[in-house]
Tab-separated table of C-alpha atoms and ligand atoms in Angstrom:
chain	number	residue	atom	x	y	z
K	358	UNK	CA	269.590	45.903	134.145
K	359	UNK	CA	271.050	46.701	130.794
K	360	UNK	CA	273.466	44.143	129.526
K	361	UNK	CA	275.599	43.481	126.560
K	362	UNK	CA	275.387	39.931	125.245
K	363	UNK	CA	278.426	38.231	123.753
K	364	UNK	CA	280.756	41.236	123.947
K	365	UNK	CA	282.971	41.261	120.882
K	366	UNK	CA	286.701	40.789	121.594
K	367	UNK	CA	287.614	44.351	120.716
K	368	UNK	CA	285.384	47.375	120.481
K	369	UNK	CA	285.752	48.918	117.031
K	370	UNK	CA	286.402	52.593	116.527
K	371	UNK	CA	283.114	54.495	116.184
K	372	UNK	CA	282.881	57.301	113.653
K	373	UNK	CA	280.259	60.013	113.303
K	374	UNK	CA	278.934	60.637	109.808
K	375	UNK	CA	277.092	63.892	109.004
K	376	UNK	CA	273.328	63.548	108.879
K	377	UNK	CA	270.369	65.562	107.628
K	378	UNK	CA	267.461	65.832	110.047
K	379	UNK	CA	263.989	67.324	109.884
K	380	UNK	CA	262.453	68.632	113.110
K	381	UNK	CA	259.236	70.433	114.064
K	382	UNK	CA	259.190	72.892	116.982
K	383	UNK	CA	256.648	72.112	119.747
K	384	UNK	CA	254.937	75.492	119.300
K	385	UNK	CA	251.486	73.901	119.532
K	386	UNK	CA	252.510	70.854	121.522
K	387	UNK	CA	249.978	69.732	124.127
K	388	UNK	CA	248.400	66.573	125.500
K	389	UNK	CA	244.709	66.939	124.730
K	390	UNK	CA	243.901	63.343	123.746
K	391	UNK	CA	245.336	59.964	124.737
K	392	UNK	CA	246.370	57.623	121.933
K	393	UNK	CA	249.143	55.851	123.860
K	394	UNK	CA	249.491	54.887	127.542
K	395	UNK	CA	251.950	57.718	128.289
K	396	UNK	CA	249.474	60.481	127.483
K	397	UNK	CA	247.425	61.989	130.310
K	398	UNK	CA	245.359	64.950	129.128
K	399	UNK	CA	244.827	66.063	132.738
K	400	UNK	CA	248.541	66.698	133.324
K	401	UNK	CA	249.628	70.170	132.169
K	402	UNK	CA	252.289	70.830	129.532
K	403	UNK	CA	254.737	73.723	129.809
K	404	UNK	CA	255.028	74.865	126.196
K	405	UNK	CA	257.830	77.368	126.813
K	406	UNK	CA	259.861	74.637	128.505
K	407	UNK	CA	259.075	72.183	125.698
K	408	UNK	CA	260.394	74.718	123.183
K	409	UNK	CA	263.577	75.388	125.157
K	410	UNK	CA	264.273	71.650	125.484
K	411	UNK	CA	263.615	71.128	121.797
K	412	UNK	CA	265.988	73.995	120.907
K	413	UNK	CA	268.659	72.333	123.025
K	414	UNK	CA	268.244	69.081	121.085
K	415	UNK	CA	268.516	70.902	117.800
K	416	UNK	CA	271.634	72.729	119.045
K	417	UNK	CA	273.135	69.410	120.169
K	418	UNK	CA	272.795	68.050	116.624
K	419	UNK	CA	274.168	71.194	115.011
K	420	UNK	CA	277.116	71.289	117.413
K	421	UNK	CA	278.125	67.843	116.082
K	422	UNK	CA	277.969	68.998	112.497
K	423	UNK	CA	274.533	67.739	111.497
K	424	UNK	CA	272.190	69.670	109.239
K	425	UNK	CA	268.787	70.369	110.749
K	426	UNK	CA	265.865	71.634	108.725
K	427	UNK	CA	262.646	72.731	110.345
K	428	UNK	CA	259.061	72.188	109.238
K	429	UNK	CA	256.480	74.826	110.149
K	430	UNK	CA	254.288	73.568	113.024
K	431	UNK	CA	250.531	73.748	112.501
K	432	UNK	CA	247.955	74.798	115.091
K	433	UNK	CA	245.597	71.985	116.019
K	434	UNK	CA	248.280	69.324	115.487
K	435	UNK	CA	249.751	68.955	119.000
K	436	UNK	CA	251.732	65.800	118.093
K	437	UNK	CA	253.420	67.323	115.038
K	438	UNK	CA	256.591	67.775	117.126
K	439	UNK	CA	257.172	64.017	116.629
K	440	UNK	CA	258.739	64.499	113.218
K	441	UNK	CA	259.946	60.893	113.016
K	442	UNK	CA	256.352	59.868	112.370
K	443	UNK	CA	255.926	62.221	109.409
K	444	UNK	CA	257.338	59.808	106.870
K	445	UNK	CA	260.283	57.719	105.766
K	446	UNK	CA	263.106	58.824	103.501
K	447	UNK	CA	265.455	56.235	102.035
K	448	UNK	CA	267.690	56.687	99.017
K	449	UNK	CA	266.275	60.142	98.366
K	450	UNK	CA	262.717	58.821	98.123
K	451	UNK	CA	260.280	60.427	100.557
K	452	UNK	CA	256.986	58.772	101.462
K	453	UNK	CA	254.720	60.663	103.888
K	454	UNK	CA	252.826	58.915	106.678
K	455	UNK	CA	249.234	57.724	106.966
K	456	UNK	CA	248.291	57.861	110.649
K	457	UNK	CA	246.321	55.316	112.655
K	458	UNK	CA	244.425	57.914	114.674
K	459	UNK	CA	242.223	60.638	113.165
K	460	UNK	CA	243.728	63.151	115.626
K	461	UNK	CA	247.016	62.962	113.706
K	462	UNK	CA	245.667	62.433	110.173
K	463	UNK	CA	246.471	65.966	108.939
K	464	UNK	CA	250.153	65.545	109.772
K	465	UNK	CA	250.664	63.234	106.775
K	466	UNK	CA	249.787	65.902	104.190
K	467	UNK	CA	251.748	68.529	106.159
K	468	UNK	CA	254.957	66.473	106.000
K	469	UNK	CA	254.259	65.546	102.389
K	470	UNK	CA	254.030	69.240	101.435
K	471	UNK	CA	257.389	69.923	103.080
K	472	UNK	CA	259.033	67.736	100.446
K	473	UNK	CA	258.006	70.333	97.890
K	474	UNK	CA	259.877	73.171	99.596
K	475	UNK	CA	263.336	74.430	98.567
K	476	UNK	CA	264.961	72.903	101.679
K	477	UNK	CA	263.861	69.457	100.440
K	478	UNK	CA	265.745	69.802	97.189
K	479	UNK	CA	267.258	66.484	96.146
K	480	UNK	CA	264.510	64.378	97.716
K	481	UNK	CA	261.856	62.822	95.521
K	482	UNK	CA	258.360	63.468	96.889
K	483	UNK	CA	256.284	60.305	96.575
K	484	UNK	CA	253.167	61.627	98.330
K	485	UNK	CA	251.276	60.120	101.218
K	486	UNK	CA	250.979	56.451	101.997
K	487	UNK	CA	247.606	54.840	101.327
K	488	UNK	CA	248.058	52.182	104.008
K	489	UNK	CA	248.626	52.888	107.699
K	490	UNK	CA	252.288	53.774	108.087
K	491	UNK	CA	253.787	55.989	110.809
K	492	UNK	CA	257.150	56.744	109.252
K	493	UNK	CA	260.322	56.304	111.228
K	494	UNK	CA	258.277	55.648	114.341
K	495	UNK	CA	258.026	52.097	113.022
K	496	UNK	CA	260.624	51.960	110.236
K	497	UNK	CA	264.294	51.991	111.166
K	498	UNK	CA	266.984	51.582	108.535
K	499	UNK	CA	270.216	49.835	109.453
K	500	UNK	CA	272.495	49.305	106.496
K	501	UNK	CA	270.594	47.169	104.014
K	502	UNK	CA	267.850	46.186	106.475
K	503	UNK	CA	264.677	48.150	107.098
K	504	UNK	CA	263.415	47.044	110.516
K	505	UNK	CA	259.648	47.415	110.402
K	506	UNK	CA	257.472	47.459	113.513
K	507	UNK	CA	253.841	46.442	113.534
K	508	UNK	CA	251.180	45.525	116.085
K	509	UNK	CA	249.895	48.923	117.187
K	510	UNK	CA	250.358	51.418	114.350
K	511	UNK	CA	252.003	50.570	111.005
K	512	UNK	CA	250.269	47.569	109.406
K	513	UNK	CA	251.694	44.717	107.321
K	514	UNK	CA	249.948	46.325	104.334
K	515	UNK	CA	251.828	49.507	105.228
K	516	UNK	CA	255.093	47.572	105.152
K	517	UNK	CA	254.256	46.191	101.716
K	518	UNK	CA	253.470	49.655	100.401
K	519	UNK	CA	256.747	51.038	101.776
K	520	UNK	CA	258.709	48.217	100.124
K	521	UNK	CA	257.057	48.914	96.797
K	522	UNK	CA	256.991	52.712	96.726
K	523	UNK	CA	260.482	53.190	98.140
K	524	UNK	CA	261.752	50.533	95.706
K	525	UNK	CA	263.492	48.679	98.515
K	526	UNK	CA	264.340	45.644	96.379
K	527	UNK	CA	265.937	47.859	93.719
K	528	UNK	CA	267.941	49.540	96.470
K	529	UNK	CA	269.060	46.144	97.786
K	530	UNK	CA	267.196	46.676	101.059
K	531	UNK	CA	265.317	43.914	102.856
K	532	UNK	CA	262.299	44.705	105.055
K	533	UNK	CA	262.232	42.805	108.352
K	534	UNK	CA	258.809	42.823	110.083
K	535	UNK	CA	258.929	42.884	113.892
K	536	UNK	CA	255.797	42.503	115.998
K	537	UNK	CA	255.404	44.732	119.060
K	538	UNK	CA	253.300	43.428	121.952
K	539	UNK	CA	253.462	45.980	124.810
K	540	UNK	CA	251.185	49.037	124.364
K	541	UNK	CA	253.754	51.268	126.109
K	542	UNK	CA	256.135	50.451	123.257
K	543	UNK	CA	253.660	51.092	120.474
K	544	UNK	CA	256.247	52.286	117.932
K	545	UNK	CA	259.416	50.383	117.028
K	546	UNK	CA	261.537	53.425	117.924
K	547	UNK	CA	260.361	53.198	121.548
K	548	UNK	CA	261.677	49.623	121.818
K	549	UNK	CA	264.788	49.530	119.619
K	550	UNK	CA	267.710	51.849	118.850
K	551	UNK	CA	269.810	51.747	115.694
K	552	UNK	CA	273.308	52.653	116.897
K	553	UNK	CA	275.775	51.721	114.161
K	554	UNK	CA	275.040	50.483	110.649
K	555	UNK	CA	278.544	49.075	110.376
K	556	UNK	CA	279.379	51.118	107.272
K	557	UNK	CA	282.541	52.562	108.816
K	558	UNK	CA	283.170	50.412	111.904
K	559	UNK	CA	282.336	47.075	110.294
K	560	UNK	CA	280.126	46.246	113.285
K	561	UNK	CA	276.348	46.545	113.205
K	562	UNK	CA	274.927	47.531	116.593
K	563	UNK	CA	271.369	47.842	117.836
K	564	UNK	CA	269.897	47.958	121.328
K	565	UNK	CA	266.428	46.764	122.261
K	566	UNK	CA	264.069	45.851	125.074
K	567	UNK	CA	263.258	42.178	124.391
K	568	UNK	CA	259.946	42.105	126.278
K	569	UNK	CA	258.470	44.692	123.894
K	570	UNK	CA	258.567	42.127	121.078
K	571	UNK	CA	256.660	38.950	120.279
K	572	UNK	CA	258.585	35.670	120.729
K	573	UNK	CA	259.020	35.393	116.954
K	574	UNK	CA	260.366	38.949	116.706
K	575	UNK	CA	262.754	38.302	119.613
K	576	UNK	CA	264.037	35.274	117.733
K	577	UNK	CA	264.543	37.364	114.590
K	578	UNK	CA	266.433	40.024	116.554
K	579	UNK	CA	268.662	37.430	118.247
K	580	UNK	CA	269.486	35.929	114.863
K	581	UNK	CA	270.218	39.237	113.125
K	582	UNK	CA	271.961	40.960	116.039
K	583	UNK	CA	273.592	38.443	118.386
K	584	UNK	CA	275.757	41.217	119.903
K	585	UNK	CA	272.905	43.615	120.610
K	586	UNK	CA	272.724	45.674	123.783
K	587	UNK	CA	269.712	44.450	125.756
K	588	UNK	CA	267.991	47.261	127.594
K	589	UNK	CA	266.084	46.561	130.798
K	590	UNK	CA	262.667	47.681	131.998
K	591	UNK	CA	263.826	50.823	133.836
K	592	UNK	CA	265.645	52.396	130.914
K	593	UNK	CA	262.913	51.338	128.492
K	594	UNK	CA	260.303	53.003	130.723
K	595	UNK	CA	261.961	56.416	130.437
K	596	UNK	CA	261.860	55.893	126.653
K	597	UNK	CA	265.631	55.531	126.794
K	598	UNK	CA	265.672	53.484	123.606
K	599	UNK	CA	264.216	56.377	121.637
K	600	UNK	CA	267.620	57.631	120.494
K	601	UNK	CA	269.358	59.168	117.524
K	602	UNK	CA	272.864	57.918	116.711
K	603	UNK	CA	275.287	59.341	114.168
K	604	UNK	CA	277.549	56.319	114.516
K	605	UNK	CA	279.477	57.819	117.439
K	606	UNK	CA	277.265	60.207	119.414
K	607	UNK	CA	274.070	58.747	120.793
K	608	UNK	CA	271.535	61.405	121.712
K	609	UNK	CA	269.288	59.940	124.387
K	610	UNK	CA	267.223	60.703	127.459
K	611	UNK	CA	269.445	61.774	130.308
K	612	UNK	CA	267.319	59.511	132.516
K	613	UNK	CA	268.590	56.265	130.903
K	614	UNK	CA	271.652	55.682	133.106
K	615	UNK	CA	272.463	51.985	132.656
K	616	UNK	CA	271.926	52.232	128.930
K	617	UNK	CA	274.315	55.215	128.734
K	618	UNK	CA	276.957	53.147	130.558
K	619	UNK	CA	276.467	50.224	128.167
K	620	UNK	CA	276.874	52.613	125.225
K	621	UNK	CA	280.186	53.877	126.587
K	622	UNK	CA	281.412	50.312	126.988
K	623	UNK	CA	280.715	49.732	123.315
K	624	UNK	CA	282.649	52.817	122.224
K	625	UNK	CA	279.760	55.273	121.781
K	626	UNK	CA	279.545	58.754	123.266
K	627	UNK	CA	276.170	59.234	124.969
K	628	UNK	CA	274.794	62.770	124.829
K	629	UNK	CA	272.146	63.180	127.537
K	630	UNK	CA	269.092	65.199	126.524
K	631	UNK	CA	266.261	66.472	128.729
K	632	UNK	CA	262.930	66.258	126.901
K	633	UNK	CA	260.662	65.991	129.958
K	634	UNK	CA	257.836	67.944	128.266
K	635	UNK	CA	257.512	66.023	124.986
K	636	UNK	CA	257.880	62.858	127.087
K	637	UNK	CA	254.347	63.599	128.299
K	638	UNK	CA	253.101	62.807	124.799
K	639	UNK	CA	254.922	59.478	124.777
K	640	UNK	CA	258.043	60.450	122.880
K	641	UNK	CA	261.701	61.334	123.270
K	642	UNK	CA	264.730	62.165	121.135
K	643	UNK	CA	264.149	59.931	118.114
K	644	UNK	CA	260.461	60.812	117.935
K	645	UNK	CA	261.449	64.451	117.414
K	646	UNK	CA	263.831	63.642	114.561
K	647	UNK	CA	263.191	62.449	111.015
K	648	UNK	CA	266.352	61.403	109.197
K	649	UNK	CA	266.531	62.426	105.552
K	650	UNK	CA	268.717	60.098	103.522
K	651	UNK	CA	269.756	61.415	100.124
K	652	UNK	CA	270.106	59.253	97.056
K	653	UNK	CA	273.750	58.161	97.320
K	654	UNK	CA	273.858	57.361	93.611
K	655	UNK	CA	272.835	60.918	92.699
K	656	UNK	CA	274.759	63.025	95.209
K	657	UNK	CA	278.244	64.408	95.051
K	658	UNK	CA	278.438	65.631	98.646
K	659	UNK	CA	279.968	63.625	101.454
K	660	UNK	CA	276.484	62.948	102.816
K	661	UNK	CA	275.881	59.423	101.682
K	662	UNK	CA	272.860	57.246	102.227
K	663	UNK	CA	273.603	54.441	104.617
G	2164	LIG	N1	251.607	61.114	120.940
G	2164	LIG	C1	252.269	60.532	119.822
G	2164	LIG	C2	251.515	59.283	119.382
G	2164	LIG	O1	251.056	58.546	120.219
G	2164	LIG	C3	253.675	60.210	120.159
G	2164	LIG	C4	254.493	59.752	118.996
G	2164	LIG	C5	255.894	59.453	119.366
G	2164	LIG	N2	256.708	59.265	118.221
G	2164	LIG	C6	257.516	58.213	118.011
G	2164	LIG	N3	258.298	58.238	116.967
G	2164	LIG	N4	257.472	57.155	118.771
G	2164	LIG	O2	251.378	59.028	118.217
């Protein structure tokens, strides 16, 4: 039951803009602990299959003209494949994560170090967060708003640190806290998709599963995004909301059927992805993808920060 509220009169033209992504191959991916309700350490993981599925996702991005860089996976960090959690990069400023659970603690420094490598040229390495902050798992930029989840992982103190160290006010970006209430949707990116920031189309579009949010957060979302796509329980439960959008193509679980139809109705092109192995860790497309946004005021390429 995925529905579009208050359909706009005409669907604007969607346009893809080239993006820069960081991904981590699931070389050491496994489910050996349970830090979210999706994880069952007794169910086996097929690593070869996980790698093949991950390669297909990477190829899907590259086929649409996106740049993908890869961070070296580390043994003993089975969740490192979820690159979105490694940090947050806005306006060329890169802040690495501070994880809630000790099992993932070493991932913060690993992602931080990547910002010192030649591939990260142009991004300013700010180091690791001091407060609990799980990167783009909980922090989703849409235009001049940084939607910021809290309740299970990233804390309000983490939000405050992000605002300060990424100089959000100076960049004209407002942080919008959103409280999550369902443990299955422990990260904002499991409950909400950023689809179009409106930079080209003039229309800002998100999708979300209302029940994942507190009443106050639902009110905030209704106010900010009256035309949002509302995603029902079935599509949410295959982590269908955990998508990457380039403004036109929406890379999402091939199991989210109603949501894919709603995307088509709104002018997007859904690209179905099979990530059945990394799903066992409680993640999907977006979890595997950290977006790197260069400093638009310092770059001369067509890649602009939006
Ligand atoms: N097993 C990981 C955890 O619970 C999954 C993280 C998924 N990543 C995401 N961006 N939601 O932390």
